[in-house]
XYZ file of C-alpha atoms in Angstrom:
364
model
C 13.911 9.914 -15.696
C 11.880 9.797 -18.507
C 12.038 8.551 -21.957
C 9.538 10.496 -23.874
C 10.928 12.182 -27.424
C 9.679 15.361 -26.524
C 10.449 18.784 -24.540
C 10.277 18.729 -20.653
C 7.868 21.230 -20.823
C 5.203 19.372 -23.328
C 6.132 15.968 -21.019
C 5.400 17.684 -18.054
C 2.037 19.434 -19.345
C 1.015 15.824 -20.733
C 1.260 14.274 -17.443
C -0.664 17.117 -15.479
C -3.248 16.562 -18.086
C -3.114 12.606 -17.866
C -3.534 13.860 -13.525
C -6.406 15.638 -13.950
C -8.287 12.960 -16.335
C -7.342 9.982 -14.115
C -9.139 12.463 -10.612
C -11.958 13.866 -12.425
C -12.482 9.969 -13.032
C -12.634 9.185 -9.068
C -15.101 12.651 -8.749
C -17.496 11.139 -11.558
C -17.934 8.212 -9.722
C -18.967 10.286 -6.439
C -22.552 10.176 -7.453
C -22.581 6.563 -7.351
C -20.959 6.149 -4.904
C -22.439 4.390 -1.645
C -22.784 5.922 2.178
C -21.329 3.265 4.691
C -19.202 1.785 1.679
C -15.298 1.381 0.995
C -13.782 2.492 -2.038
C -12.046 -0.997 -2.288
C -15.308 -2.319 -3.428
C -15.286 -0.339 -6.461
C -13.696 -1.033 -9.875
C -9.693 0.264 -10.313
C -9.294 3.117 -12.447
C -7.971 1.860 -15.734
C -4.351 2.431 -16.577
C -2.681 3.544 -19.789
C 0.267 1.124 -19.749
C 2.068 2.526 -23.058
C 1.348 6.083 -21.397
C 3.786 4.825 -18.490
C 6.164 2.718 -19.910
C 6.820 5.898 -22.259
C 7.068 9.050 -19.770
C 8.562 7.145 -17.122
C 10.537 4.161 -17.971
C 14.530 4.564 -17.681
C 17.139 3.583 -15.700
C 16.341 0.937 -12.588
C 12.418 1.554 -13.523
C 10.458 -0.626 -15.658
C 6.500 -1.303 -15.898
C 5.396 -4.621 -16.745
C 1.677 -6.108 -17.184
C 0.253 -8.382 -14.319
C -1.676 -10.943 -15.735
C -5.892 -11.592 -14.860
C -6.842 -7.938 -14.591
C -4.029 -6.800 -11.665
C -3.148 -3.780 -13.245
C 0.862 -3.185 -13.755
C 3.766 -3.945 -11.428
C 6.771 -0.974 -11.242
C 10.393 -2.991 -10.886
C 12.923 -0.919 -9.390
C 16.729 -1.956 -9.460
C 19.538 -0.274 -7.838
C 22.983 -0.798 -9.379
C 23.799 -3.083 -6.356
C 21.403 -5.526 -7.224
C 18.409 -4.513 -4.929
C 15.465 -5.075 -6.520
C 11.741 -4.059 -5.342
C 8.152 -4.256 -7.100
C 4.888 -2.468 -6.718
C 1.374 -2.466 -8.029
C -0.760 -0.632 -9.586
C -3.153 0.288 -8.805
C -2.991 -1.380 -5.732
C 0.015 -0.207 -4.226
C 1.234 -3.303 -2.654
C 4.371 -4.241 -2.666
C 5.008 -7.454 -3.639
C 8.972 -8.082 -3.911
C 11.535 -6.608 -1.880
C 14.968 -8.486 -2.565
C 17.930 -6.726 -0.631
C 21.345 -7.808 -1.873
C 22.813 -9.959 1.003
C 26.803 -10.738 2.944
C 27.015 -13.903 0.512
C 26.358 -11.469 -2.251
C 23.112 -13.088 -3.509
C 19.555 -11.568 -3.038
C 16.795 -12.625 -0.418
C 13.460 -11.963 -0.494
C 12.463 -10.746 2.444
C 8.683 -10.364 1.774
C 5.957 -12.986 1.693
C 3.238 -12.990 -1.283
C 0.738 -15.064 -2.476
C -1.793 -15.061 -5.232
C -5.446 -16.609 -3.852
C -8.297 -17.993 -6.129
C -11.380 -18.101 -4.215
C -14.328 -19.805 -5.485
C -16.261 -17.607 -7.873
C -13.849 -14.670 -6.989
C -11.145 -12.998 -8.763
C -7.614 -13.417 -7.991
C -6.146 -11.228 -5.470
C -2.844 -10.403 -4.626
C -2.530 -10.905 -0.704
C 0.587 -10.165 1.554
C 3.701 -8.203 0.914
C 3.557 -4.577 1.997
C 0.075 -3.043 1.858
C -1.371 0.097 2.815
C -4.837 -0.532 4.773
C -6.463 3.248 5.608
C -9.782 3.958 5.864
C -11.059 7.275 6.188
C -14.805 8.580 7.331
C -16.776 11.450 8.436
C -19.072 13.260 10.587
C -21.854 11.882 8.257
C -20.411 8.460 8.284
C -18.587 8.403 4.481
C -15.896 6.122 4.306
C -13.678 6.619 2.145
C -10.926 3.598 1.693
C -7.278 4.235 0.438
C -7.615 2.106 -3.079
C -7.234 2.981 -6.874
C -3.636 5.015 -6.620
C -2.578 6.602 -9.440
C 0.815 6.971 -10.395
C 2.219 11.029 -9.564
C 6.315 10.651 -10.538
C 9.513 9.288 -10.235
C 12.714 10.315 -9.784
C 16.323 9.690 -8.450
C 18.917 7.335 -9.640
C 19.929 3.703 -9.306
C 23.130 4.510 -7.422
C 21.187 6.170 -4.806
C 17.808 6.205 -4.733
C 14.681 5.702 -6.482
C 11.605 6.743 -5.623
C 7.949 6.423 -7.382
C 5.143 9.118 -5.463
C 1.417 7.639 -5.815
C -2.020 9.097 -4.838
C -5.058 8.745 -4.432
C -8.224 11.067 -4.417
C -11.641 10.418 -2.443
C -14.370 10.197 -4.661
C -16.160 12.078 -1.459
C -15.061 14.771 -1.014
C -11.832 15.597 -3.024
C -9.414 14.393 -0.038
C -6.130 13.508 -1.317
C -3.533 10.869 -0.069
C -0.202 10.771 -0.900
C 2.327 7.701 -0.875
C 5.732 7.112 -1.653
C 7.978 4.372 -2.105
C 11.612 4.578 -1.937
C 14.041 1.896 -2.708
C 17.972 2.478 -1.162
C 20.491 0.124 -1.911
C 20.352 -1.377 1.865
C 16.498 -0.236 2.580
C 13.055 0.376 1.538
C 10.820 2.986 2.775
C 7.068 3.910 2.734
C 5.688 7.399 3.310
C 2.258 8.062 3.763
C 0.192 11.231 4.112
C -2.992 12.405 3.892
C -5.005 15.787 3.368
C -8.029 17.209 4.133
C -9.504 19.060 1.270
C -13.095 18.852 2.662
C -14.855 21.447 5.026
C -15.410 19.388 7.813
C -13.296 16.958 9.867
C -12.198 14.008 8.823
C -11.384 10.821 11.347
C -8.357 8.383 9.885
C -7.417 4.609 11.081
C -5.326 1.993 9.569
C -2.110 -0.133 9.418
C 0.744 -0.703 6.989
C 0.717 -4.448 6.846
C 4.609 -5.957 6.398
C 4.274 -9.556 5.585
C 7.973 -10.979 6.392
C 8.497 -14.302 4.964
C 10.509 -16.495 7.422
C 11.671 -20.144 7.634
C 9.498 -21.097 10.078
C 7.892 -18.734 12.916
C 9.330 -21.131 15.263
C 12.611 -19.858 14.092
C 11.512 -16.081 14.544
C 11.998 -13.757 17.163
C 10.961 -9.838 17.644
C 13.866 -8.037 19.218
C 13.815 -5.084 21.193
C 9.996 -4.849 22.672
C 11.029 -5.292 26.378
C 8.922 -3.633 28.479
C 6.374 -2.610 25.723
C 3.041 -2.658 27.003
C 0.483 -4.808 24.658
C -2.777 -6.574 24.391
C -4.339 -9.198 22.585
C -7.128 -8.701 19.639
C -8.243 -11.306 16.911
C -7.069 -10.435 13.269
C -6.773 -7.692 11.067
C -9.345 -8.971 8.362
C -7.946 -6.608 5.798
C -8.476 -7.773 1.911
C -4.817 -7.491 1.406
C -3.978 -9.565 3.862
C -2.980 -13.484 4.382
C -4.539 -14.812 7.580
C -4.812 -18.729 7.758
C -7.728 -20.992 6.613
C -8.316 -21.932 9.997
C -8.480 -18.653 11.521
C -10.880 -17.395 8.853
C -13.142 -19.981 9.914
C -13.013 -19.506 13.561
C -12.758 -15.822 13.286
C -16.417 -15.417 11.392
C -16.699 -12.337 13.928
C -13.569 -10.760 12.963
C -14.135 -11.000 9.378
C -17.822 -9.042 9.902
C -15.802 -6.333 12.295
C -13.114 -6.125 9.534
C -11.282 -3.114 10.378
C -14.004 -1.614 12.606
C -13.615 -4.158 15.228
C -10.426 -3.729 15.746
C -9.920 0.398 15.401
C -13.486 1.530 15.685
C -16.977 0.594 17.265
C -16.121 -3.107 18.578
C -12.173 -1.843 19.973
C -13.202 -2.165 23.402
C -14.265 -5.997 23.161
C -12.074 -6.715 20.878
C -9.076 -6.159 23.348
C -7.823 -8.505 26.108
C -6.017 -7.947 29.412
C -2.939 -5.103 28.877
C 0.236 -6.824 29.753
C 4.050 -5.872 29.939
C 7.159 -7.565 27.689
C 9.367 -8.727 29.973
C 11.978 -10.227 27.428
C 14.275 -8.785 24.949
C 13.309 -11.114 21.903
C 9.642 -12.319 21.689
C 9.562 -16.658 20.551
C 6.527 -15.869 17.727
C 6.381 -19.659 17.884
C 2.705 -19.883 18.636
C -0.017 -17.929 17.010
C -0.447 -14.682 17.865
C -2.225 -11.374 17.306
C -1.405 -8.184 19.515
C -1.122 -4.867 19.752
C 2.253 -2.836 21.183
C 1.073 -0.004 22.504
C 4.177 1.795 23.437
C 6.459 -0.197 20.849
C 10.140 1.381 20.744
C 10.507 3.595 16.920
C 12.892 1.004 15.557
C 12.970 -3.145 16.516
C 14.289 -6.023 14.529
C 12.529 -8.808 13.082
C 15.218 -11.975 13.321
C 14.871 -15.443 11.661
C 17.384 -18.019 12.307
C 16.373 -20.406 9.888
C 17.485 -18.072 7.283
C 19.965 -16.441 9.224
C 18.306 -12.910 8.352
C 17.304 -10.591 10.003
C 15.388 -6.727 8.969
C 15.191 -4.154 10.985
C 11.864 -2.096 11.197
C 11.617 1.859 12.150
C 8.378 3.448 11.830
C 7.230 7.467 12.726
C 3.539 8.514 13.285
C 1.923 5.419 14.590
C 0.773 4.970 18.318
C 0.434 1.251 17.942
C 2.292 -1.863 16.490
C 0.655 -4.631 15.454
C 2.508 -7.783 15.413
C 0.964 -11.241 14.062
C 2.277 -14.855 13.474
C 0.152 -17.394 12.534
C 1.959 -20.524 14.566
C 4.481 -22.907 13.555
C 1.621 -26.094 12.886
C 2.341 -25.173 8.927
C 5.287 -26.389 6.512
C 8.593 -24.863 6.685
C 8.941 -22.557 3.959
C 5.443 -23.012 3.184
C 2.831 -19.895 2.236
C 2.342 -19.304 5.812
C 5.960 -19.211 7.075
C 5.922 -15.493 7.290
C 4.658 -12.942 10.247
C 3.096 -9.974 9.982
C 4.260 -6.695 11.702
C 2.802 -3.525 10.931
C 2.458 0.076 12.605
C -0.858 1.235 12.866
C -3.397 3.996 14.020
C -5.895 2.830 16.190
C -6.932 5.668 17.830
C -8.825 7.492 15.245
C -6.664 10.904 14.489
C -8.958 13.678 13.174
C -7.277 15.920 10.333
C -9.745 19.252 10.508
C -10.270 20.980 6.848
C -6.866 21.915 5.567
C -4.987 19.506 8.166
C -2.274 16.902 6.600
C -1.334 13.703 8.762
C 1.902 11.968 7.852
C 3.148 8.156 8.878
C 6.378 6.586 7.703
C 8.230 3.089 7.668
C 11.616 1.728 6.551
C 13.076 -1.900 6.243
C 16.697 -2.049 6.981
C 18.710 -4.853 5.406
C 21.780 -4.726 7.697
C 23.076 -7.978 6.472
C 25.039 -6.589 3.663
């Protein structure tokens, strides 16, 4: 798929070498690098925009600049009109537009830019990866600053664009990949352990779904599902409402550690069953599915859309909706589904663990 002027063989060795510069970057920052602190607090690894556009740029992929220091956005188009975007280095993405049965696209993802006070902008919502990983000794080591691997397929088919990202720890390597179908969109996640001792991993895939209103929305197939209740996921990436960050103080100290790690067992409530087919996500709500069926749908009658959701690797769903007391259409008409791993799963030296997702647009 690339554009470059020159041999396969001097493209390919150019990009190994353009590899290898952008990881011995994360490794040279390992000596400054913090006990006890995530990677996301670090600066992103600067990105050579012209080297991009020119090795990988060609048909249903182009790389365009995101203004106030965001990095680059990929676009990828399939020939029937699908269209998808993701950061870098972020990985989010932002845009997922499915071609619809009235032959126009929908977005089907809800993002927002926020400004806090003395802050910079951040990109919050869509589809975001949220993975932290520690050891015996108490590293973390967040998934942030994803570097961009290949790309390949076709617009008729598929395209896909493979990102990773390399622990400034220990040399760990994740890998994820984004593919864009003409009537889906899928995630694949994995990680390896390239240390010599175990490493523990938790996390979520956060899928922001925009909606009409929540009090249009239902979640379809979790009957008999067993779940709980738990404040917010806190994550950076994330759009939670004003009014729960300020009643949620404790959640946003716990962050992801309250919720998957020291503070799990008071930060659950009483287990309960789903005794209905299609859950109202009217009010506001935060839960976690324990035993969540592999594939559910996501249905908003306002719209009149609906995605469907499968997921593989994940012993938990969490499912969010922050009430129907905001404006129709609004930045908080969206919910927020995501499969996660709360239990931490321990990948010994050498091990690989592997998650996956897909959105199904079945209104085609």
């Amino acid at each position: 798929m690339a554009m470059a002027n020159t041999s396969p063989f001097i493209s390919n060795l150019k990009h190994q070498s353009y590899i290898i510069a952008q990881t011995k970057y994360m490794r040279k920052r390992k000596k400054n690098f913090s006990s006890n602190a995530l990677s996301s607090s670090t600066q992103p690894l600067p990105l050579n925009l012209d080297y991009l556009k020119r090795e990988f740029t060609g048909p249903g992929v182009v790389f365009e600049r995101i203004p106030a220091g965001h990095g680059c956005s990929v676009r990828l188009t399939m020939d029937n009109g699908s269209i998808a975007n993701v950061t870098m280095p972020g990985s989010m993405i932002t845009s997922y537009q499915p071609q619809m049965w009235h032959g126009a696209n929908m977005e089907v993802l809800q993002t927002m830019v926020s400004r806090p006070d003395d802050e910079i902008t951040k990109l919050q919502g869509g589809i975001s990866v949220n993975f932290q990983c520690s050891s015996d000794d108490t590293d973390v080591w967040a998934l942030r600053g994803w570097v961009l691997r290949g790309v390949k397929g076709k617009p008729d088919k598929s395209i896909q664009i493979e990102l990773f990202s390399s622990s400034p720890l220990d040399g760990s390597e994740a890998r994820y990949a984004v593919t864009l179908c003409p009537n889906l969109i899928s995630t694949e996640l994995s990680i390896t352990n390239n240390s010599s001792s175990p490493l523990h991993i938790t996390g979520c895939i956060l899928n922001h779904l925009k909606t009409s209103t929540p009090d249009a929305t239902y979640l379809c197939g979790m009957q008999r599902a067993s779940y709980y209740t738990c404040g917010p996921v806190m994550s950076e990436l994330g759009i939670v409402p004003p009014a729960t960050s300020k009643t949620g103080t404790a959640w946003v100290q716990k962050g992801l550690d309250g919720l998957f790690g020291k503070g799990k067992d008071e930060a659950r409530g009483e287990e309960r069953e789903e005794g209905s087919e299609s859950v109202h996500l009217t009010d506001e709500t935060y839960r976690f599915y324990q035993n969540a069926p592999r594939q559910f749908t996501v249905l908003d009658r306002g719209r009149r859309n609906s995605i469907m959701i499968g997921k593989n690797g994940f012993d938990k769903l969490y499912v969010m909706s922050p009430g129907s007391n905001h404006d129709w259409y609004g930045r908080y008409a969206y919910v927020c589904v995501g499969p996660a791993v709360t239990q931490p799963v321990t990948l010994n030296p050498g091990d690989v663990w592997n998650g996956s997702q897909y959105l199904y647009n079945p209104n085609m």
